[in-house]
Tab-separated table of C-alpha atoms in Angstrom:
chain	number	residue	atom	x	y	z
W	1	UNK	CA	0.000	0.000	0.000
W	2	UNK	CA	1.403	3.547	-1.063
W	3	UNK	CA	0.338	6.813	0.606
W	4	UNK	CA	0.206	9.712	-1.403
W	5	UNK	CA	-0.598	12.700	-0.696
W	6	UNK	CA	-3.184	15.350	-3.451
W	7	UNK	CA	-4.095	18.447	-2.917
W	8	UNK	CA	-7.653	18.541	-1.794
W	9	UNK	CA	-7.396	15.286	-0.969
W	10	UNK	CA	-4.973	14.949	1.720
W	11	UNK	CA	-3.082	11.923	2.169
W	12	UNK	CA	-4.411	9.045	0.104
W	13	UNK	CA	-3.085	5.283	-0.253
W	14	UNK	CA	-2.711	3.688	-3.293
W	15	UNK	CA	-2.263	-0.318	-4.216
W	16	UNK	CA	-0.412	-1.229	-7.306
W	17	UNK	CA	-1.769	-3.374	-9.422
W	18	UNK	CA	0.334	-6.131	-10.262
W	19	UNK	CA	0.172	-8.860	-12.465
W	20	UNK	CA	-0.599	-11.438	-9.822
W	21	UNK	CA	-3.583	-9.505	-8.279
W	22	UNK	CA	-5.085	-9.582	-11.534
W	23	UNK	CA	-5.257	-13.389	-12.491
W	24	UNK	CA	-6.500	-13.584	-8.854
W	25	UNK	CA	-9.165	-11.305	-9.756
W	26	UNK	CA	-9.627	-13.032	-12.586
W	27	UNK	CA	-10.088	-16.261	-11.791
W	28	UNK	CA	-12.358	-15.144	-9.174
W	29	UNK	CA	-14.699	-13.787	-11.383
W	30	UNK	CA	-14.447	-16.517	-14.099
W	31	UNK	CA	-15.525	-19.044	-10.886
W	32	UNK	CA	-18.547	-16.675	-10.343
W	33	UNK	CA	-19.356	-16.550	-14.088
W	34	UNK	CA	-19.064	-20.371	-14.433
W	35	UNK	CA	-21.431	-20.959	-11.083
W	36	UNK	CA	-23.958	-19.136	-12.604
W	37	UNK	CA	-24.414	-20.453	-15.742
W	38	UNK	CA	-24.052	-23.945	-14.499
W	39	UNK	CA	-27.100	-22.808	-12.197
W	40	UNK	CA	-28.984	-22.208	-15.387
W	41	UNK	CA	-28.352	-25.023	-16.813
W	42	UNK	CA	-29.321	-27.381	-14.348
W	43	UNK	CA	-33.113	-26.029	-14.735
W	44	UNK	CA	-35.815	-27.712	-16.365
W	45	UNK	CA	-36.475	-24.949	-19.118
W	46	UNK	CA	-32.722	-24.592	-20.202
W	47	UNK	CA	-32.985	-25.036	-23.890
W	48	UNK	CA	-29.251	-25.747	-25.514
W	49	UNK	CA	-28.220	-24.416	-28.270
W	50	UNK	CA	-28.396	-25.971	-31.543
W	51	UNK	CA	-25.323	-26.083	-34.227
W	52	UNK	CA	-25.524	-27.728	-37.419
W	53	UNK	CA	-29.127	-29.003	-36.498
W	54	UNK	CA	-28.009	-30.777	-33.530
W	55	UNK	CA	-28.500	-29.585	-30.001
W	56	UNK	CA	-25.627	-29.796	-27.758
W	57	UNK	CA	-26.121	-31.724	-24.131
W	58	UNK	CA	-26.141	-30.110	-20.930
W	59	UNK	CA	-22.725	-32.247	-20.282
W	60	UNK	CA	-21.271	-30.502	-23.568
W	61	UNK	CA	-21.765	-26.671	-22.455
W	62	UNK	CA	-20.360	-27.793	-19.018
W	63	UNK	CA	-17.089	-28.910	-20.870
W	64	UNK	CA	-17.249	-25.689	-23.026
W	65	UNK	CA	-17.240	-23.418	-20.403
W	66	UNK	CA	-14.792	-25.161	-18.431
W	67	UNK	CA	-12.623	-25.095	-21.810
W	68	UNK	CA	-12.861	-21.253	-21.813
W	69	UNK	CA	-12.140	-21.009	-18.536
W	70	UNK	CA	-8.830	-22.656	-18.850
W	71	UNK	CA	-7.536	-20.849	-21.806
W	72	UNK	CA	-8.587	-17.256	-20.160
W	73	UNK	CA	-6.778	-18.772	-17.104
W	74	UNK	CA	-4.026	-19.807	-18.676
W	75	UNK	CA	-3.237	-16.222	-20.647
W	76	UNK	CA	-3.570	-14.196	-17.353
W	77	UNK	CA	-1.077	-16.570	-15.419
W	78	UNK	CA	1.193	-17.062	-18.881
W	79	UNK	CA	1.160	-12.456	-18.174
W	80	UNK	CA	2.256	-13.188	-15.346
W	81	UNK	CA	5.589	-15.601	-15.620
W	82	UNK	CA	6.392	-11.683	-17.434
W	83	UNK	CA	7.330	-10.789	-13.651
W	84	UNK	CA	5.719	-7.412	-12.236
W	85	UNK	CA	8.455	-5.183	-13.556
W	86	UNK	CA	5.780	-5.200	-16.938
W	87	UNK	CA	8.208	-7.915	-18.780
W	88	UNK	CA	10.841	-5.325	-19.324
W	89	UNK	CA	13.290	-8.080	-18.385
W	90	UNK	CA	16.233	-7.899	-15.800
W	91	UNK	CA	15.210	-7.853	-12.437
W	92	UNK	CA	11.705	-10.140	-12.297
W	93	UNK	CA	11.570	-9.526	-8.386
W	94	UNK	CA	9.119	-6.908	-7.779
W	95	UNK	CA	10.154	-3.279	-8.013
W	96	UNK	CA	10.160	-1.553	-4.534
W	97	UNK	CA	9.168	2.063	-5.345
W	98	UNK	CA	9.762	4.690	-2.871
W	99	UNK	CA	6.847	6.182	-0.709
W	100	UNK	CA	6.475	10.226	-2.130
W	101	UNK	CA	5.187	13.073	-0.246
W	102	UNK	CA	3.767	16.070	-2.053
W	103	UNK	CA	5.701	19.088	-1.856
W	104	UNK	CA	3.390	22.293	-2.505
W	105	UNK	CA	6.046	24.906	-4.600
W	106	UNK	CA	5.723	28.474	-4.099
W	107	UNK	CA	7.496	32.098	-4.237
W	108	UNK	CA	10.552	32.757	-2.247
W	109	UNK	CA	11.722	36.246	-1.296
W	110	UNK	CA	15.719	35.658	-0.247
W	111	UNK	CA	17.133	36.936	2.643
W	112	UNK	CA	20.214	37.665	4.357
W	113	UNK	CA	20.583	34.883	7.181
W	114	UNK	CA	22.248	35.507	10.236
W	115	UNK	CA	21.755	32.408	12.053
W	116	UNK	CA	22.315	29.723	9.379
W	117	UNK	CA	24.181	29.162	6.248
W	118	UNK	CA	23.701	31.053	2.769
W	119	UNK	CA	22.446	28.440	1.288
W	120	UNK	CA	20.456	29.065	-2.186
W	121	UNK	CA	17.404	31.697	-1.160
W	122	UNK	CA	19.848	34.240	-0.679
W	123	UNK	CA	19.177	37.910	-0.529
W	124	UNK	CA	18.248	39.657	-3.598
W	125	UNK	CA	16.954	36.246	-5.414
W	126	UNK	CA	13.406	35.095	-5.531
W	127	UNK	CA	12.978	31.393	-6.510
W	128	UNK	CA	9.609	29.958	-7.805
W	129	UNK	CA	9.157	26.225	-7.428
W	130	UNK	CA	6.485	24.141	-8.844
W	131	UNK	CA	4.695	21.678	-6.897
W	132	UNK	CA	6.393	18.566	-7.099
W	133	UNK	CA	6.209	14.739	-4.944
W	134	UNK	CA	9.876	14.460	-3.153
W	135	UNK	CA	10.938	10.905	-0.986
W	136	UNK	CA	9.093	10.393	1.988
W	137	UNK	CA	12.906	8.727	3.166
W	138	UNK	CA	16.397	8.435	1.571
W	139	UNK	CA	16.518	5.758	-1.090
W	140	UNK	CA	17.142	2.199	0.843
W	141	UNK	CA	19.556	-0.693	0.049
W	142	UNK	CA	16.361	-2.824	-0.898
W	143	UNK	CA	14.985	0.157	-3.212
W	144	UNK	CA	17.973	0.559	-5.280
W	145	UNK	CA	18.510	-2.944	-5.402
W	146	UNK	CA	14.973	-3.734	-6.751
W	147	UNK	CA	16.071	-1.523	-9.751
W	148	UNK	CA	19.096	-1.704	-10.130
W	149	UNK	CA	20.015	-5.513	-10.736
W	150	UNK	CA	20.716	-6.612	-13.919
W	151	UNK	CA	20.844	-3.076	-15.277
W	152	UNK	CA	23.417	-3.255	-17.802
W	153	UNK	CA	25.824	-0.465	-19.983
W	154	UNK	CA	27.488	-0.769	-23.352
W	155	UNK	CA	30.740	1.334	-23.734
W	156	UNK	CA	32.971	1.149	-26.544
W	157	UNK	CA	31.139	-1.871	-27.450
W	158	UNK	CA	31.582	-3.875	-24.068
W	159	UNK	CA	28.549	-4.412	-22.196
W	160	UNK	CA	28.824	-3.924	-18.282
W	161	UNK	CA	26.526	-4.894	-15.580
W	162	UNK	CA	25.719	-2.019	-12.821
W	163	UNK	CA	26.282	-2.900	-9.453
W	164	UNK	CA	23.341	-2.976	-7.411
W	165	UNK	CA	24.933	-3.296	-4.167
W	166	UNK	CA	27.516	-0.310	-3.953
W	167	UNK	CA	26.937	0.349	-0.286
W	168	UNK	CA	29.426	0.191	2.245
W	169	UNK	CA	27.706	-0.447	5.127
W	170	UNK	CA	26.214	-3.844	4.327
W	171	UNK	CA	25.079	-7.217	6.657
W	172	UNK	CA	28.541	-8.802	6.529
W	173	UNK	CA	30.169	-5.372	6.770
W	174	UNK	CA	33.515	-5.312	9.862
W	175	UNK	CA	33.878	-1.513	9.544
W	176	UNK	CA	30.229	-0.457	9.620
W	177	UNK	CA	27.698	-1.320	12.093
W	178	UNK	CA	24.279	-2.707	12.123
W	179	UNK	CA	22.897	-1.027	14.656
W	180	UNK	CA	20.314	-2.493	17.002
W	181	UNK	CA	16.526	-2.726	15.941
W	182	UNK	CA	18.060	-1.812	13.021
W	183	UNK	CA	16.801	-3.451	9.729
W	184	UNK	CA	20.105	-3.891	6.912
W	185	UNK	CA	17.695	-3.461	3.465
W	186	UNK	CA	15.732	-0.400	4.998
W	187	UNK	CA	19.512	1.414	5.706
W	188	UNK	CA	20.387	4.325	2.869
W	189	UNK	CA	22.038	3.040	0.183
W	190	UNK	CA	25.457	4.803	-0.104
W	191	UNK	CA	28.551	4.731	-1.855
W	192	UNK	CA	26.559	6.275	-5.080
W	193	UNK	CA	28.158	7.812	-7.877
W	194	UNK	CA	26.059	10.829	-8.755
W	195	UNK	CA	26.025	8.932	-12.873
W	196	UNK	CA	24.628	6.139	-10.896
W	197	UNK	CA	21.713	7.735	-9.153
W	198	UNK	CA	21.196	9.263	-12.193
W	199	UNK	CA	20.370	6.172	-13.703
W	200	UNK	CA	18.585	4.725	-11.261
W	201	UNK	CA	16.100	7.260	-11.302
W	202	UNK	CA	15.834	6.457	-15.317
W	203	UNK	CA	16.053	3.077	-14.638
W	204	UNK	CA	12.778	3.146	-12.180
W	205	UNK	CA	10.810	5.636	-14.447
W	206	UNK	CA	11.240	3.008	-17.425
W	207	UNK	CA	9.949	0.228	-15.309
W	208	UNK	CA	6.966	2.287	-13.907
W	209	UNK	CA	6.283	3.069	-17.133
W	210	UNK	CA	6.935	7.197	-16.944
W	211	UNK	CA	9.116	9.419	-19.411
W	212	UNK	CA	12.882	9.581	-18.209
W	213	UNK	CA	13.957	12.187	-16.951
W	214	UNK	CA	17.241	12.336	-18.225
W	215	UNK	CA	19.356	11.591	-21.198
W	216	UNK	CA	22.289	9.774	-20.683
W	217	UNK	CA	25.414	8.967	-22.834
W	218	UNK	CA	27.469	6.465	-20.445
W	219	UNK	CA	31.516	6.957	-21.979
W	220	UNK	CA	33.274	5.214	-18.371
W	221	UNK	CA	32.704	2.841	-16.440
W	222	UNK	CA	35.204	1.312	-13.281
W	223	UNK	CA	34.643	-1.426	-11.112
W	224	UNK	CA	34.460	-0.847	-7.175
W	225	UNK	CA	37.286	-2.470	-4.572
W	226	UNK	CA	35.434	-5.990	-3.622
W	227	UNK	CA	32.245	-5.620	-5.985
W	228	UNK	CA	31.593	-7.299	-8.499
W	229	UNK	CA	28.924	-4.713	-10.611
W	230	UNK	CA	30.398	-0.982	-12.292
W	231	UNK	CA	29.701	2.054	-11.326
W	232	UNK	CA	29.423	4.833	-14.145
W	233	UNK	CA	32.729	6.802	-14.121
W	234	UNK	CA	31.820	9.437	-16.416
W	235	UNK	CA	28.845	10.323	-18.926
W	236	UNK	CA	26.874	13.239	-20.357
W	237	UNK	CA	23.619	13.799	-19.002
W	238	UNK	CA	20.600	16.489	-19.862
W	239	UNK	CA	17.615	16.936	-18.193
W	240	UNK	CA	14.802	16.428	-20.725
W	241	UNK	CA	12.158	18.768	-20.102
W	242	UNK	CA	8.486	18.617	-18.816
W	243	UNK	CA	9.690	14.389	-18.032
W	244	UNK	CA	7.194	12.879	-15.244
W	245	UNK	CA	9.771	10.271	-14.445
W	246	UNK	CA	12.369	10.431	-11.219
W	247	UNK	CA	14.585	12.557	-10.836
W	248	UNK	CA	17.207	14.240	-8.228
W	249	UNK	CA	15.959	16.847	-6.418
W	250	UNK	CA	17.461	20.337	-7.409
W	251	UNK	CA	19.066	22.193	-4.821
W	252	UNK	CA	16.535	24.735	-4.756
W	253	UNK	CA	13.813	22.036	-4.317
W	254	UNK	CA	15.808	20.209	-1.879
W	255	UNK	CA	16.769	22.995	0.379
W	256	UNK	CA	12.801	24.161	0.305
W	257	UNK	CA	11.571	21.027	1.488
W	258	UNK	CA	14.404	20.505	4.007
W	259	UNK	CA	12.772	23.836	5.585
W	260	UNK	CA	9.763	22.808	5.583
W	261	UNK	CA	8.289	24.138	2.182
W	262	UNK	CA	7.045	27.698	3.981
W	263	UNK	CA	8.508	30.933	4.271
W	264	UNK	CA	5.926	32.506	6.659
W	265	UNK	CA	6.328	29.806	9.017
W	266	UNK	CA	8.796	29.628	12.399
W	267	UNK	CA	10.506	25.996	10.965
W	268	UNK	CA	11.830	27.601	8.072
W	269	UNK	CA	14.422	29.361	9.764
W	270	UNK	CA	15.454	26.339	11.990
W	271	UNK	CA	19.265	25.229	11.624
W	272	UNK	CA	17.883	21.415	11.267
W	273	UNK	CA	15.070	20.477	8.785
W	274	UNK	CA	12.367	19.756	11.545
W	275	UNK	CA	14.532	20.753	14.616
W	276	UNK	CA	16.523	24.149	15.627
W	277	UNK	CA	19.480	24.718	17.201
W	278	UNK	CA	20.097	24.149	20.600
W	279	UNK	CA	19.474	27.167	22.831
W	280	UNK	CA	23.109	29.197	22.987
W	281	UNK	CA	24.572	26.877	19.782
W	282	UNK	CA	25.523	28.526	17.042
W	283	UNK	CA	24.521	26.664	13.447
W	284	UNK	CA	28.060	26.136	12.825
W	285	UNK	CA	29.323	24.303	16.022
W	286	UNK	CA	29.821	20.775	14.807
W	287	UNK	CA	28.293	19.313	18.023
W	288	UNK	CA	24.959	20.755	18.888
W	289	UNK	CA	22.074	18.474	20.178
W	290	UNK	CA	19.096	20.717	18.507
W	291	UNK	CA	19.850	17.714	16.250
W	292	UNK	CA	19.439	14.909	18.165
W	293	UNK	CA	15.209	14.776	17.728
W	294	UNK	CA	15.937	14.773	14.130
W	295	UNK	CA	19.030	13.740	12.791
W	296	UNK	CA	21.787	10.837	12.779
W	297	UNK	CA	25.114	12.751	13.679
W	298	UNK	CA	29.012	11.853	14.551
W	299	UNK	CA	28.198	12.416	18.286
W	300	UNK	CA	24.704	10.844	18.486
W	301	UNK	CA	25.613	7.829	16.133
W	302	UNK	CA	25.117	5.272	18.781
W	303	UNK	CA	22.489	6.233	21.074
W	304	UNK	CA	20.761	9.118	19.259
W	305	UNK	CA	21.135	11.489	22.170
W	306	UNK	CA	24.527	14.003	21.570
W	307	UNK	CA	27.656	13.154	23.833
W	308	UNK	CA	30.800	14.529	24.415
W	309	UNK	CA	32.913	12.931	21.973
W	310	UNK	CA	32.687	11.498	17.895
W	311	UNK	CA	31.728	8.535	18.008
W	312	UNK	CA	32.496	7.498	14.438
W	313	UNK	CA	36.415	7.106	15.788
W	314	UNK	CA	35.768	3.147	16.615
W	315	UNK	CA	33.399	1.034	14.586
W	316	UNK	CA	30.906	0.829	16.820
W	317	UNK	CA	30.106	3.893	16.148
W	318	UNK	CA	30.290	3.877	12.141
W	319	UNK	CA	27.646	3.393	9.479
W	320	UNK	CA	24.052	4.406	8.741
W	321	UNK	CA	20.919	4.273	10.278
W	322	UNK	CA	17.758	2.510	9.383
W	323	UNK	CA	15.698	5.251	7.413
W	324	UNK	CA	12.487	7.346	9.343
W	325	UNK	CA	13.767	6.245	12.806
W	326	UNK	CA	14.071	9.673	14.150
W	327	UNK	CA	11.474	12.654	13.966
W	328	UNK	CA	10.043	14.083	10.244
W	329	UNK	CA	9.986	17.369	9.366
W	330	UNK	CA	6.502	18.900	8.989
W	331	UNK	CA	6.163	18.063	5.802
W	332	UNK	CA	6.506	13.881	6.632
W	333	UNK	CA	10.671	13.995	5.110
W	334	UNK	CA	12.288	12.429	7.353
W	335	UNK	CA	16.347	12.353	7.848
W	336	UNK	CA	16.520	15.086	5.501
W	337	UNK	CA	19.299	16.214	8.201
W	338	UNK	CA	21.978	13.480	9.038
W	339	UNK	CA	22.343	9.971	7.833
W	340	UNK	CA	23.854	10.108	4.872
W	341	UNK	CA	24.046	13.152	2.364
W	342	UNK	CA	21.834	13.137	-0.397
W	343	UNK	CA	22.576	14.171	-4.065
W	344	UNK	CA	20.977	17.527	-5.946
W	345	UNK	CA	20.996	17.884	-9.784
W	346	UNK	CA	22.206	21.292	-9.623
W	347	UNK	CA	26.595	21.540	-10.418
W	348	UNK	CA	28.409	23.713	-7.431
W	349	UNK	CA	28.505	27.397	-8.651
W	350	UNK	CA	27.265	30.507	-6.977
W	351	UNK	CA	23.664	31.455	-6.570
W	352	UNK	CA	22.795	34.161	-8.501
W	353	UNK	CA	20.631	36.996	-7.602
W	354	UNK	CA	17.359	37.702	-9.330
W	355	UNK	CA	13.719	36.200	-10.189
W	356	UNK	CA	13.820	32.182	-11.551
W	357	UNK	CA	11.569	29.985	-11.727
W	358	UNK	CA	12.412	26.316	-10.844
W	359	UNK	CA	16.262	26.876	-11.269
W	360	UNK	CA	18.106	24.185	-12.591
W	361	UNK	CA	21.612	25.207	-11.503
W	362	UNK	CA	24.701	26.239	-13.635
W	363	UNK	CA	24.542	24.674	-17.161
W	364	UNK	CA	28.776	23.301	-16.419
W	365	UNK	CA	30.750	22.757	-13.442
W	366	UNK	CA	33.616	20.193	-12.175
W	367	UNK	CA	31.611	19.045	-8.691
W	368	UNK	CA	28.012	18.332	-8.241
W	369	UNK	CA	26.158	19.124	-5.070
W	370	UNK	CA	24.924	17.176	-2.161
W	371	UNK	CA	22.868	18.353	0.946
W	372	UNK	CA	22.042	17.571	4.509
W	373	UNK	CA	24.871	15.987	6.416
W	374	UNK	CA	25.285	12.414	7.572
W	375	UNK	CA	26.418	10.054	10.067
W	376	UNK	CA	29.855	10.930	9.835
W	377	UNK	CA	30.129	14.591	10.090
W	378	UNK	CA	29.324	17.471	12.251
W	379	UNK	CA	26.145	18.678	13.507
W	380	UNK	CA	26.719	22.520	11.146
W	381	UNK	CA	26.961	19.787	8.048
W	382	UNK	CA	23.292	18.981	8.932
W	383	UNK	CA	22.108	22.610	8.376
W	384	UNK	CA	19.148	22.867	5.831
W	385	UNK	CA	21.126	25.620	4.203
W	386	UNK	CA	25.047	23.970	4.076
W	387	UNK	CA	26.031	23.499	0.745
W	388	UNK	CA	28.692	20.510	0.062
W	389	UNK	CA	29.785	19.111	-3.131
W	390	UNK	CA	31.225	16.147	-4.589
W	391	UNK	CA	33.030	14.764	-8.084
W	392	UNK	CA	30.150	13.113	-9.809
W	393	UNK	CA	32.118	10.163	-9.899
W	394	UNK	CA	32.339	9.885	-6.516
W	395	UNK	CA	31.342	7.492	-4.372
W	396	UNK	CA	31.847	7.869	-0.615
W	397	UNK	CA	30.427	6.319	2.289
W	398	UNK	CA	28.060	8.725	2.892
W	399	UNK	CA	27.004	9.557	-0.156
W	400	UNK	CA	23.190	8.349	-0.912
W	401	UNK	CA	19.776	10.098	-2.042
W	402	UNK	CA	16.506	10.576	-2.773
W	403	UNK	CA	14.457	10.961	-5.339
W	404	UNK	CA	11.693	13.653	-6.487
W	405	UNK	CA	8.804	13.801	-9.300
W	406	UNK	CA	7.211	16.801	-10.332
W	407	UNK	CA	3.312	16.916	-10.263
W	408	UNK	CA	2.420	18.681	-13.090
């Protein structure tokens, strides 16, 4: 079952229909169907039919209709051997689709912060975003895996399989731990190139059946230390306009559902999405429980509450958390601060002043952008409004995200 959430309508579930469900359905109603007309039969005043001047017996349209039955059967189950992804091929396990949370755009007015970050609403800029459905949680292990197996590249005429395990912190992981209540598919995947989430997001759009939302010309491909998948190295990738497939989130939509997706209201000027600082804390201290309610952090890692040292030093301390286990922001996101950092669209350049509407970023760049902190840094990395940036090749431990559709 998949909550949604339309306007006027609130938050509604939704159950895919799958191959499966419908045979079952189906076959139910061919049962029904048969029942009846064997009802009719069985009465005195059924007349049969009559075919070349001979009638058939009641026996004979008993054996016809169990004939039909069969074949119809048969077909809708055949469908089904397809697997749920629609027959596309690849993976035939059932596509895990993340759970989306409608983000209503708006008109921002920048401003000169004093007690946070820049960030991208800065003064002298006004952004307008469309309404569009972001993650309800950071892409999970099981997610990208669902998608992402047996997802295949050809460069230079060599065909490569896509790993669909690149995380880091994994079951049989020494250096990164489960922690407890923890469950291992429901952590963040990580260790993401940005080409690879990328791809994913095309990669789930195709199976869903929804216009991609990107081109992509893959030209690179390496193969990761004890995997035995590529990751994408280097490609060229556009954005293809007015898509309805996944996509990354651009830093402008990111950052104005990490505050809560409302200007007028007191959360969007907390330091944390969902959570502000901690009373006499400045936003860029790099321990500050404000975050603890909200956010996975180097000094909470363990427990969840802030202590006095970094407790990513010894491995019982390192590695992600099981997504949604601390507090969402008011619009449902949750670990939109901590965790792991989550990829944008948008290359690292400087915001520039004036009016856009749903800004795209810079059009070239050497480093693309990711936002929100993680497990292994500092509290001030958690800020709504910090701006880090990464290669898009790379593929640290803490690099993960989530994914966005617009709703037009």
């Amino acid at each position: 079952m998949t909550k949604v959430s339309v306007k006027g309508l609130g938050t509604v579930s939704r159950r895919p229909i799958t191959y499966s469900q419908l045979a079952t359905d189906t076959w139910r109603n061919i049962f029904l169907t048969l029942s009846h007309y064997s009802e009719i039969i069985k009465k005195d005043n059924f007349k049969p039919k009559t075919y070349g001047g001979k009638e058939m017996k009641k026996s004979t349209w008993i054996v016809v209709l169990l004939l039909a039955t069969s074949i119809l059967f048969c077909v809708v189950g055949c469908k089904n051997t397809a697997g749920d992804d629609g027959g596309k091929g690849g993976n035939t396990n059932k596509v895990k689709v993340p759970e989306m949370v409608l983000v209503e755009g708006g008109s921002v007015t920048g401003a000169a912060y004093t007690n946070n970050y820049t960030g991208v609403f800065i003064a002298g800029r006004t952004v307008t975003l469309s309404d569009f459905y972001m993650g309800k949680y950071e892409v999970t292990q099981e997610e990208y895996a669902s998608v992402m197996a047996n997802q295949k590249v050809t460069v230079g005429g060599t065909e490569y399989t896509l790993e669909s395990n690149p995380s880091n912190c994994t079951a049989d992981s020494t250096s990164y731990t489960l922690f407890s209540g923890d469950e291992q598919e429901k952590r963040p995947v990580e260790g993401v190139s940005w080409y690879d989430a990328v791809w994913y997001c095309n990669a789930l759009s195709e199976k869903e059946g929804l216009t991609k939302a990107y081109n992509i010309e893959v030209t690179q491909v390496e193969q990761a230390s004890g995997k035995t998948g590529y990751y994408i190295y280097k490609a060229t990738v556009s954005l293809v306009e007015n898509a309805n497939g996944y996509r990354l989130p651009t830093e402008a939509e990111w950052e104005f559902a990490a505050r809560g997706g409302d200007p007028e209201a007191a959360d969007w000027n907390y330091v944390f999405s969902g959570a502000d600082t901690a009373e006499g804390v400045s936003y860029d201290t790099s321990k500050n429980s404000g975050l603890d309610s909200v956010g996975w952090y180097c000094f909470n890692n363990i427990t969840g509450i802030t202590g006095d040292t970094n407790v990513t030093k010894n491995v019982s301390g390192k590695g992600s958390h099981q997504v949604g286990k601390k507090a969402a922001n008011k619009l449902g996101l949750y670990d939109m601060s901590g965790n792991v950092v989550e990829w944008c669209y948008d290359w690292q350049e400087p915001v520039s002043t004036g009016e856009e509407s749903d800004p795209t970023g810079s059009a070239s760049g050497s480093s693309r952008v990711y936002r929100g902190g993680s497990w292994f840094n500092g509290a001030n990395s958690a800020s709504v409004s910090n701006r880090g940036s990464s290669s898009p090749y790379g593929r640290g431990i803490i690099l993960g995200f989530r994914v966005v559709r617009s709703a037009n």
